[in-house]
Amino acid sequence: MTVSIRQIAVGHGPAVHQLSCPYECKVTDICAASLSSMTISSSARQKYCSNDNYDSCPLFLAKSLRKGQ
């Protein structure tokens, strides 16, 4: 079952808690949430991707907003 951020925000669907970003790519260092295949620095990856703070990442938020349209 896939639940979007929008569904959670308006109270639909179960709350899903992930421990790391669903778009993180550890093999190539390219963010799958980016439209331009942007590589992520190790400091940004440590700050956003590898923990539950991924929902504060600008790339993740932009991807979520694009999916909601």
mmCIF file of N, CA, C and O in Angstrom:
data_model
loop_
_atom_site.group_PDB
_atom_site.id
_atom_site.type_symbol
_atom_site.label_atom_id
_atom_site.label_comp_id
_atom_site.label_asym_id
_atom_site.label_seq_id
_atom_site.Cartn_x
_atom_site.Cartn_y
_atom_site.Cartn_z
ATOM 1 N N MET A 1 0.840 -1.176 0.000
ATOM 2 C CA MET A 1 0.000 0.000 0.000
ATOM 3 C C MET A 1 0.886 1.241 0.000
ATOM 4 O O MET A 1 1.749 1.384 0.840
ATOM 5 N N THR A 2 0.675 2.121 -0.925
ATOM 6 C CA THR A 2 1.425 3.366 -1.001
ATOM 7 C C THR A 2 0.568 4.495 -0.460
ATOM 8 O O THR A 2 -0.581 4.655 -0.866
ATOM 9 N N VAL A 3 1.145 5.270 0.443
ATOM 10 C CA VAL A 3 0.445 6.395 1.043
ATOM 11 C C VAL A 3 1.250 7.644 0.749
ATOM 12 O O VAL A 3 2.442 7.694 0.997
ATOM 13 N N SER A 4 0.605 8.643 0.193
ATOM 14 C CA SER A 4 1.311 9.873 -0.137
ATOM 15 C C SER A 4 1.343 10.821 1.059
ATOM 16 O O SER A 4 0.557 10.698 1.990
ATOM 17 N N ILE A 5 2.266 11.779 0.986
ATOM 18 C CA ILE A 5 2.353 12.806 2.015
ATOM 19 C C ILE A 5 1.039 13.576 2.087
ATOM 20 O O ILE A 5 0.562 13.922 3.151
ATOM 21 N N ARG A 6 0.439 13.810 0.950
ATOM 22 C CA ARG A 6 -0.819 14.557 0.907
ATOM 23 C C ARG A 6 -1.917 13.802 1.656
ATOM 24 O O ARG A 6 -2.712 14.398 2.376
ATOM 25 N N GLN A 7 -1.986 12.476 1.503
ATOM 26 C CA GLN A 7 -2.991 11.692 2.202
ATOM 27 C C GLN A 7 -2.814 11.795 3.708
ATOM 28 O O GLN A 7 -3.774 11.929 4.449
ATOM 29 N N ILE A 8 -1.579 11.737 4.154
ATOM 30 C CA ILE A 8 -1.315 11.836 5.582
ATOM 31 C C ILE A 8 -1.676 13.224 6.085
ATOM 32 O O ILE A 8 -2.262 13.377 7.148
ATOM 33 N N ALA A 9 -1.345 14.260 5.311
ATOM 34 C CA ALA A 9 -1.598 15.637 5.724
ATOM 35 C C ALA A 9 -3.078 15.929 5.898
ATOM 36 O O ALA A 9 -3.467 16.684 6.775
ATOM 37 N N VAL A 10 -3.931 15.321 5.084
ATOM 38 C CA VAL A 10 -5.361 15.580 5.198
ATOM 39 C C VAL A 10 -6.080 14.497 5.999
ATOM 40 O O VAL A 10 -7.285 14.499 6.098
ATOM 41 N N GLY A 11 -5.319 13.573 6.570
ATOM 42 C CA GLY A 11 -5.919 12.586 7.453
ATOM 43 C C GLY A 11 -6.403 11.317 6.788
ATOM 44 O O GLY A 11 -7.196 10.596 7.364
ATOM 45 N N HIS A 12 -5.955 11.016 5.587
ATOM 46 C CA HIS A 12 -6.343 9.786 4.912
ATOM 47 C C HIS A 12 -5.177 8.812 4.911
ATOM 48 O O HIS A 12 -4.049 9.189 4.660
ATOM 49 N N GLY A 13 -5.453 7.582 5.153
ATOM 50 C CA GLY A 13 -4.407 6.564 5.118
ATOM 51 C C GLY A 13 -3.633 6.499 6.420
ATOM 52 O O GLY A 13 -3.646 7.429 7.216
ATOM 53 N N PRO A 14 -2.970 5.374 6.628
ATOM 54 C CA PRO A 14 -2.208 5.206 7.858
ATOM 55 C C PRO A 14 -0.929 6.035 7.830
ATOM 56 O O PRO A 14 -0.372 6.292 6.776
ATOM 57 N N ALA A 15 -0.490 6.467 8.988
ATOM 58 C CA ALA A 15 0.774 7.201 9.080
ATOM 59 C C ALA A 15 1.918 6.205 8.868
ATOM 60 O O ALA A 15 1.935 5.136 9.442
ATOM 61 N N VAL A 16 2.839 6.569 7.988
ATOM 62 C CA VAL A 16 3.968 5.711 7.668
ATOM 63 C C VAL A 16 5.236 6.404 8.144
ATOM 64 O O VAL A 16 5.460 7.562 7.817
ATOM 65 N N HIS A 17 6.042 5.687 8.905
ATOM 66 C CA HIS A 17 7.281 6.272 9.411
ATOM 67 C C HIS A 17 8.455 5.480 8.842
ATOM 68 O O HIS A 17 8.549 4.287 9.042
ATOM 69 N N GLN A 18 9.308 6.158 8.095
ATOM 70 C CA GLN A 18 10.475 5.520 7.517
ATOM 71 C C GLN A 18 11.713 6.034 8.226
ATOM 72 O O GLN A 18 11.748 7.161 8.708
ATOM 73 N N LEU A 19 12.752 5.220 8.243
ATOM 74 C CA LEU A 19 13.985 5.595 8.915
ATOM 75 C C LEU A 19 14.966 6.307 8.004
ATOM 76 O O LEU A 19 15.935 6.877 8.478
ATOM 77 N N SER A 20 14.734 6.266 6.696
ATOM 78 C CA SER A 20 15.585 6.988 5.749
ATOM 79 C C SER A 20 14.747 7.379 4.538
ATOM 80 O O SER A 20 13.648 6.886 4.348
ATOM 81 N N CYS A 21 15.291 8.260 3.726
ATOM 82 C CA CYS A 21 14.567 8.773 2.569
ATOM 83 C C CYS A 21 14.254 7.666 1.559
ATOM 84 O O CYS A 21 15.140 6.884 1.211
ATOM 85 N N PRO A 22 13.037 7.614 1.065
ATOM 86 C CA PRO A 22 12.693 6.597 0.066
ATOM 87 C C PRO A 22 13.361 6.845 -1.291
ATOM 88 O O PRO A 22 13.411 5.948 -2.119
ATOM 89 N N TYR A 23 13.898 8.048 -1.527
ATOM 90 C CA TYR A 23 14.548 8.377 -2.791
ATOM 91 C C TYR A 23 16.072 8.302 -2.717
ATOM 92 O O TYR A 23 16.737 8.563 -3.705
ATOM 93 N N GLU A 24 16.601 7.955 -1.578
ATOM 94 C CA GLU A 24 18.061 7.916 -1.417
ATOM 95 C C GLU A 24 18.661 6.784 -2.248
ATOM 96 O O GLU A 24 18.152 5.675 -2.271
ATOM 97 N N CYS A 25 19.756 7.084 -2.926
ATOM 98 C CA CYS A 25 20.487 6.064 -3.668
ATOM 99 C C CYS A 25 21.915 6.023 -3.161
ATOM 100 O O CYS A 25 22.701 6.926 -3.428
ATOM 101 N N LYS A 26 22.227 4.999 -2.408
ATOM 102 C CA LYS A 26 23.549 4.880 -1.789
ATOM 103 C C LYS A 26 24.623 4.447 -2.785
ATOM 104 O O LYS A 26 25.791 4.685 -2.563
ATOM 105 N N VAL A 27 24.235 3.841 -3.877
ATOM 106 C CA VAL A 27 25.203 3.319 -4.841
ATOM 107 C C VAL A 27 25.788 4.422 -5.722
ATOM 108 O O VAL A 27 27.000 4.525 -5.889
ATOM 109 N N THR A 28 24.943 5.293 -6.269
ATOM 110 C CA THR A 28 25.407 6.307 -7.220
ATOM 111 C C THR A 28 25.482 7.711 -6.634
ATOM 112 O O THR A 28 25.965 8.617 -7.302
ATOM 113 N N ASP A 29 24.975 7.933 -5.431
ATOM 114 C CA ASP A 29 24.917 9.253 -4.799
ATOM 115 C C ASP A 29 24.046 10.236 -5.574
ATOM 116 O O ASP A 29 24.166 11.435 -5.413
ATOM 117 N N ILE A 30 23.167 9.740 -6.425
ATOM 118 C CA ILE A 30 22.242 10.591 -7.182
ATOM 119 C C ILE A 30 20.872 10.506 -6.523
ATOM 120 O O ILE A 30 20.351 9.422 -6.285
ATOM 121 N N CYS A 31 20.309 11.669 -6.225
ATOM 122 C CA CYS A 31 19.005 11.719 -5.573
ATOM 123 C C CYS A 31 17.902 11.418 -6.584
ATOM 124 O O CYS A 31 17.772 12.111 -7.592
ATOM 125 N N ALA A 32 17.106 10.414 -6.304
ATOM 126 C CA ALA A 32 16.015 10.044 -7.197
ATOM 127 C C ALA A 32 14.854 11.034 -7.135
ATOM 128 O O ALA A 32 13.995 11.035 -8.003
ATOM 129 N N ALA A 33 14.824 11.903 -6.127
ATOM 130 C CA ALA A 33 13.781 12.926 -6.033
ATOM 131 C C ALA A 33 14.086 14.124 -6.922
ATOM 132 O O ALA A 33 13.208 14.913 -7.229
ATOM 133 N N SER A 34 15.326 14.256 -7.357
ATOM 134 C CA SER A 34 15.755 15.385 -8.175
ATOM 135 C C SER A 34 15.349 15.190 -9.632
ATOM 136 O O SER A 34 15.463 14.093 -10.173
ATOM 137 N N LEU A 35 14.898 16.260 -10.259
ATOM 138 C CA LEU A 35 14.573 16.189 -11.687
ATOM 139 C C LEU A 35 15.823 16.133 -12.564
ATOM 140 O O LEU A 35 15.785 15.627 -13.674
ATOM 141 N N SER A 36 16.933 16.671 -12.061
ATOM 142 C CA SER A 36 18.139 16.791 -12.878
ATOM 143 C C SER A 36 19.235 15.784 -12.516
ATOM 144 O O SER A 36 20.393 16.017 -12.811
ATOM 145 N N SER A 37 18.865 14.679 -11.875
ATOM 146 C CA SER A 37 19.841 13.659 -11.468
ATOM 147 C C SER A 37 20.981 14.271 -10.662
ATOM 148 O O SER A 37 22.152 14.060 -10.919
ATOM 149 N N MET A 38 20.615 15.047 -9.685
ATOM 150 C CA MET A 38 21.561 15.774 -8.850
ATOM 151 C C MET A 38 22.279 14.840 -7.883
ATOM 152 O O MET A 38 21.654 13.987 -7.253
ATOM 153 N N THR A 39 23.591 14.997 -7.783
ATOM 154 C CA THR A 39 24.333 14.226 -6.788
ATOM 155 C C THR A 39 24.226 14.936 -5.445
ATOM 156 O O THR A 39 24.149 16.160 -5.372
ATOM 157 N N ILE A 40 24.226 14.164 -4.400
ATOM 158 C CA ILE A 40 24.056 14.679 -3.052
ATOM 159 C C ILE A 40 25.387 14.611 -2.317
ATOM 160 O O ILE A 40 26.054 13.582 -2.326
ATOM 161 N N SER A 41 25.753 15.710 -1.686
ATOM 162 C CA SER A 41 26.999 15.744 -0.919
ATOM 163 C C SER A 41 26.866 14.851 0.313
ATOM 164 O O SER A 41 25.761 14.555 0.768
ATOM 165 N N SER A 42 27.992 14.449 0.846
ATOM 166 C CA SER A 42 27.959 13.577 2.018
ATOM 167 C C SER A 42 27.350 14.289 3.221
ATOM 168 O O SER A 42 26.654 13.672 4.024
ATOM 169 N N SER A 43 27.558 15.603 3.342
ATOM 170 C CA SER A 43 26.966 16.333 4.469
ATOM 171 C C SER A 43 25.443 16.414 4.341
ATOM 172 O O SER A 43 24.717 16.243 5.322
ATOM 173 N N ALA A 44 24.942 16.668 3.135
ATOM 174 C CA ALA A 44 23.493 16.698 2.916
ATOM 175 C C ALA A 44 22.887 15.314 3.101
ATOM 176 O O ALA A 44 21.798 15.175 3.667
ATOM 177 N N ARG A 45 23.581 14.294 2.627
ATOM 178 C CA ARG A 45 23.100 12.924 2.787
ATOM 179 C C ARG A 45 23.011 12.567 4.272
ATOM 180 O O ARG A 45 22.053 11.951 4.720
ATOM 181 N N GLN A 46 23.998 12.991 5.043
ATOM 182 C CA GLN A 46 23.997 12.717 6.473
ATOM 183 C C GLN A 46 22.890 13.509 7.178
ATOM 184 O O GLN A 46 22.241 13.005 8.086
ATOM 185 N N LYS A 47 22.664 14.739 6.747
ATOM 186 C CA LYS A 47 21.665 15.601 7.383
ATOM 187 C C LYS A 47 20.236 15.173 7.057
ATOM 188 O O LYS A 47 19.362 15.209 7.923
ATOM 189 N N TYR A 48 19.977 14.791 5.804
ATOM 190 C CA TYR A 48 18.613 14.500 5.375
ATOM 191 C C TYR A 48 18.338 13.043 5.018
ATOM 192 O O TYR A 48 17.330 12.484 5.436
ATOM 193 N N CYS A 49 19.171 12.433 4.224
ATOM 194 C CA CYS A 49 18.842 11.167 3.580
ATOM 195 C C CYS A 49 18.900 9.947 4.490
ATOM 196 O O CYS A 49 18.071 9.055 4.376
ATOM 197 N N SER A 50 19.887 9.897 5.334
ATOM 198 C CA SER A 50 20.166 8.680 6.089
ATOM 199 C C SER A 50 19.447 8.598 7.430
ATOM 200 O O SER A 50 19.783 7.757 8.251
ATOM 201 N N ASN A 51 18.485 9.452 7.652
ATOM 202 C CA ASN A 51 17.748 9.405 8.914
ATOM 203 C C ASN A 51 16.297 9.811 8.665
ATOM 204 O O ASN A 51 15.884 9.997 7.532
ATOM 205 N N ASP A 52 15.557 9.960 9.734
ATOM 206 C CA ASP A 52 14.136 10.286 9.578
ATOM 207 C C ASP A 52 13.866 11.776 9.397
ATOM 208 O O ASP A 52 12.719 12.208 9.424
ATOM 209 N N ASN A 53 14.900 12.560 9.130
ATOM 210 C CA ASN A 53 14.759 13.990 8.842
ATOM 211 C C ASN A 53 14.575 14.253 7.338
ATOM 212 O O ASN A 53 14.555 15.396 6.908
ATOM 213 N N TYR A 54 14.392 13.213 6.548
ATOM 214 C CA TYR A 54 14.300 13.369 5.089
ATOM 215 C C TYR A 54 13.130 14.251 4.669
ATOM 216 O O TYR A 54 13.178 14.886 3.627
ATOM 217 N N ASP A 55 12.090 14.351 5.489
ATOM 218 C CA ASP A 55 10.949 15.177 5.102
ATOM 219 C C ASP A 55 11.239 16.672 5.234
ATOM 220 O O ASP A 55 10.405 17.498 4.864
ATOM 221 N N SER A 56 12.425 17.045 5.703
ATOM 222 C CA SER A 56 12.858 18.443 5.722
ATOM 223 C C SER A 56 13.745 18.782 4.526
ATOM 224 O O SER A 56 14.119 19.935 4.346
ATOM 225 N N CYS A 57 14.068 17.810 3.721
ATOM 226 C CA CYS A 57 14.937 17.996 2.557
ATOM 227 C C CYS A 57 14.191 18.762 1.458
ATOM 228 O O CYS A 57 13.061 18.393 1.097
ATOM 229 N N PRO A 58 14.793 19.802 0.911
ATOM 230 C CA PRO A 58 14.137 20.559 -0.162
ATOM 231 C C PRO A 58 13.801 19.708 -1.389
ATOM 232 O O PRO A 58 12.754 19.904 -2.011
ATOM 233 N N LEU A 59 14.659 18.769 -1.739
ATOM 234 C CA LEU A 59 14.398 17.916 -2.909
ATOM 235 C C LEU A 59 13.224 16.976 -2.650
ATOM 236 O O LEU A 59 12.379 16.757 -3.522
ATOM 237 N N PHE A 60 13.158 16.410 -1.453
ATOM 238 C CA PHE A 60 12.044 15.537 -1.092
ATOM 239 C C PHE A 60 10.726 16.315 -1.095
ATOM 240 O O PHE A 60 9.720 15.843 -1.626
ATOM 241 N N LEU A 61 10.738 17.507 -0.514
ATOM 242 C CA LEU A 61 9.531 18.325 -0.477
ATOM 243 C C LEU A 61 9.065 18.723 -1.871
ATOM 244 O O LEU A 61 7.870 18.689 -2.176
ATOM 245 N N ALA A 62 10.010 19.090 -2.740
ATOM 246 C CA ALA A 62 9.657 19.456 -4.109
ATOM 247 C C ALA A 62 9.057 18.263 -4.849
ATOM 248 O O ALA A 62 8.065 18.409 -5.568
ATOM 249 N N LYS A 63 9.634 17.087 -4.670
ATOM 250 C CA LYS A 63 9.112 15.869 -5.296
ATOM 251 C C LYS A 63 7.696 15.591 -4.794
ATOM 252 O O LYS A 63 6.804 15.256 -5.570
ATOM 253 N N SER A 64 7.479 15.734 -3.488
ATOM 254 C CA SER A 64 6.149 15.499 -2.907
ATOM 255 C C SER A 64 5.125 16.468 -3.467
ATOM 256 O O SER A 64 3.996 16.082 -3.757
ATOM 257 N N LEU A 65 5.510 17.725 -3.617
ATOM 258 C CA LEU A 65 4.586 18.715 -4.175
ATOM 259 C C LEU A 65 4.288 18.434 -5.642
ATOM 260 O O LEU A 65 3.155 18.622 -6.098
ATOM 261 N N ARG A 66 5.297 17.994 -6.403
ATOM 262 C CA ARG A 66 5.065 17.672 -7.818
ATOM 263 C C ARG A 66 4.117 16.487 -7.955
ATOM 264 O O ARG A 66 3.284 16.460 -8.856
ATOM 265 N N LYS A 67 4.214 15.507 -7.073
ATOM 266 C CA LYS A 67 3.348 14.339 -7.138
ATOM 267 C C LYS A 67 1.915 14.682 -6.796
ATOM 268 O O LYS A 67 0.986 14.028 -7.272
ATOM 269 N N GLY A 68 1.708 15.706 -5.989
ATOM 270 C CA GLY A 68 0.369 16.080 -5.551
ATOM 271 C C GLY A 68 -0.450 16.830 -6.581
ATOM 272 O O GLY A 68 -1.625 17.035 -6.430
ATOM 273 N N GLN A 69 0.183 17.255 -7.668
ATOM 274 C CA GLN A 69 -0.532 18.045 -8.675
ATOM 275 C C GLN A 69 -1.283 17.190 -9.637
ATOM 276 O O GLN A 69 -1.042 16.143 -9.984
#
